[in-house]
Coordinates of N, CA and C in Angstrom, one line a residue:
X19 N 131.2 14.0 -53.3 CA 132.8 13.6 -51.8 C 132.7 14.9 -51.0
X20 N 132.1 14.4 -49.8 CA 132.1 15.3 -48.8 C 133.2 15.4 -47.7
X21 N 133.6 14.2 -47.5 CA 134.7 14.5 -46.8 C 136.2 14.5 -47.0
X22 N 137.1 15.2 -46.6 CA 138.3 15.5 -47.8 C 139.5 13.8 -47.3
X23 N 140.0 13.9 -48.2 CA 140.5 12.5 -48.3 C 139.8 11.3 -48.9
X24 N 138.5 11.8 -49.2 CA 137.8 10.7 -49.5 C 137.4 10.8 -51.1
X25 N 137.4 9.3 -51.6 CA 136.9 9.3 -52.8 C 135.3 9.2 -53.1
X26 N 134.6 9.7 -54.2 CA 133.5 9.6 -54.5 C 133.4 8.3 -55.2
X27 N 131.8 7.6 -54.4 CA 131.5 6.0 -55.2 C 131.5 5.9 -56.7
X28 N 131.3 7.3 -57.3 CA 130.7 6.9 -58.8 C 133.0 6.9 -59.4
X29 N 133.3 7.7 -58.4 CA 135.2 7.6 -58.7 C 135.5 6.3 -58.8
X30 N 135.1 5.6 -57.9 CA 135.7 4.4 -57.0 C 135.2 3.4 -58.0
X31 N 134.1 3.2 -58.9 CA 133.4 2.5 -59.5 C 133.9 2.2 -60.7
X32 N 134.2 3.4 -61.1 CA 134.6 4.1 -62.7 C 136.5 3.6 -62.7
X33 N 137.1 3.8 -61.4 CA 138.3 3.5 -61.5 C 138.7 1.7 -61.6
X34 N 137.7 1.2 -61.3 CA 138.0 -0.2 -61.0 C 137.0 -0.7 -62.5
X35 N 136.0 -0.2 -63.3 CA 135.4 -1.0 -64.6 C 136.6 -0.8 -65.7
X36 N 137.2 0.4 -65.5 CA 138.3 0.8 -66.8 C 139.4 -0.3 -66.3
X37 N 140.1 -1.1 -66.9 CA 141.2 -1.9 -66.7 C 142.2 -1.1 -67.0
X38 N 143.4 -1.3 -66.3 CA 144.5 -0.8 -66.4 C 145.4 -0.9 -67.5
X39 N 144.8 -2.1 -68.3 CA 145.9 -1.7 -69.6 C 145.6 -0.7 -70.4
X40 N 144.6 0.1 -70.2 CA 143.8 1.0 -70.8 C 143.9 2.5 -70.1
X41 N 144.9 2.4 -69.3 CA 145.4 3.2 -68.2 C 146.6 4.1 -68.5
X42 N 146.9 5.4 -68.3 CA 148.3 5.8 -68.4 C 149.2 5.2 -67.4
X43 N 150.3 5.1 -66.8 CA 150.8 5.3 -65.5 C 150.9 5.9 -64.8
X44 N 150.8 7.5 -65.5 CA 150.2 8.7 -64.5 C 149.1 8.2 -63.9
X45 N 148.0 8.1 -64.3 CA 146.8 7.8 -63.9 C 146.5 6.8 -63.1
X46 N 147.4 5.4 -63.1 CA 147.4 4.6 -62.8 C 148.7 4.9 -61.4
X47 N 149.6 5.7 -61.5 CA 149.9 6.5 -59.9 C 149.4 7.0 -59.0
X48 N 148.5 7.6 -59.8 CA 147.3 8.6 -58.9 C 146.4 8.2 -58.4
X49 N 145.2 6.9 -59.2 CA 144.3 6.3 -58.6 C 145.4 5.5 -57.2
X50 N 146.4 5.0 -57.6 CA 147.1 4.3 -56.5 C 147.0 4.9 -55.6
X51 N 147.6 6.1 -55.2 CA 147.7 7.4 -54.0 C 146.6 7.6 -53.3
X52 N 145.5 7.6 -54.9 CA 144.2 8.3 -53.4 C 143.8 7.3 -53.3
X53 N 143.9 6.7 -53.4 CA 143.0 5.0 -53.3 C 143.8 4.8 -51.9
X54 N 144.9 5.0 -51.6 CA 145.8 4.9 -50.2 C 145.1 5.6 -49.6
X55 N 144.9 6.8 -49.7 CA 144.5 8.1 -48.4 C 143.2 8.0 -48.3
X56 N 142.1 7.3 -49.5 CA 140.7 7.2 -49.0 C 140.3 5.8 -48.3
X57 N 141.5 5.2 -48.5 CA 141.2 3.6 -47.7 C 141.8 4.5 -45.6
X58 N 142.8 5.0 -45.7 CA 143.3 5.6 -44.4 C 142.0 6.7 -43.8
X59 N 141.4 7.3 -44.6 CA 139.9 8.3 -44.4 C 139.4 7.5 -43.8
X60 N 139.1 6.4 -44.2 CA 137.7 6.0 -44.2 C 137.7 4.5 -43.0
X61 N 139.3 4.4 -43.2 CA 139.5 3.2 -41.6 C 139.6 4.3 -40.2
X62 N 140.0 5.8 -40.5 CA 140.2 6.8 -39.2 C 138.7 7.0 -39.3
X63 N 137.6 7.2 -40.1 CA 136.8 7.6 -39.5 C 135.9 6.3 -38.7
X64 N 135.0 6.7 -37.8 CA 134.0 5.3 -37.0 C 133.0 5.4 -38.5
X65 N 132.6 3.9 -38.1 CA 131.4 3.6 -38.7 C 130.1 5.2 -39.0
X66 N 130.1 5.0 -37.5 CA 129.0 5.6 -37.0 C 128.9 6.7 -37.2
X67 N 129.7 7.5 -37.7 CA 130.3 8.5 -38.7 C 130.0 9.0 -40.0
X68 N 129.9 7.9 -40.4 CA 129.9 7.5 -42.1 C 128.5 8.0 -42.3
X69 N 128.4 8.5 -43.7 CA 127.3 8.7 -43.9 C 126.6 7.4 -45.0
X70 N 125.3 7.0 -45.4 CA 125.5 5.7 -46.2 C 126.2 5.6 -47.1
X71 N 125.8 7.0 -47.9 CA 127.1 6.4 -49.2 C 128.0 6.1 -48.6
X72 N 128.9 7.0 -47.5 CA 130.4 6.3 -47.7 C 130.4 5.1 -46.8
X73 N 129.4 4.4 -46.2 CA 129.5 2.9 -45.9 C 129.2 2.0 -47.0
X74 N 128.6 2.4 -48.3 CA 128.4 2.0 -49.7 C 130.0 2.0 -50.2
X75 N 130.3 3.0 -50.5 CA 131.3 2.9 -50.8 C 132.7 2.2 -50.4
X76 N 132.6 2.2 -49.1 CA 133.6 1.6 -48.4 C 133.5 -0.3 -48.9
X77 N 132.2 -0.4 -48.6 CA 131.7 -1.9 -49.1 C 132.5 -2.6 -50.5
X78 N 132.0 -1.1 -51.2 CA 131.8 -1.3 -52.8 C 133.8 -1.4 -53.3
X79 N 134.7 -0.6 -52.2 CA 135.9 -0.7 -52.3 C 136.6 -1.9 -51.9
X80 N 135.9 -2.6 -51.0 CA 136.2 -4.4 -50.3 C 136.0 -5.1 -51.1
X81 N 134.7 -5.0 -51.6 CA 134.2 -6.3 -52.6 C 135.1 -6.1 -54.2
X82 N 135.4 -4.9 -54.2 CA 136.3 -4.8 -55.3 C 137.9 -5.1 -55.4
X83 N 138.3 -5.1 -53.9 CA 139.3 -5.4 -53.8 C 140.4 -4.2 -53.5
X84 N 139.8 -3.2 -52.9 CA 140.3 -1.8 -52.1 C 141.0 -1.6 -52.9
X85 N 142.3 -1.1 -52.5 CA 142.9 -0.1 -53.2 C 144.3 -1.3 -54.0
X86 N 144.8 -1.0 -54.8 CA 145.7 -1.2 -55.9 C 147.3 -1.6 -55.2

């Protein structure tokens, strides 16, 4: 993760791969908060300024349902 407020691609995939039923309430709350921050940071940064990894991460987030 290179930008403040952005989640790494691995973190996004791992969070989506683990069912909520296997996560604690604290973990779910953390993911919701950091997910909202990541989404806001991603939307604020123009696509022309994003790295290839950030573009893929944003696409994966969108395909997997974005934030909770």
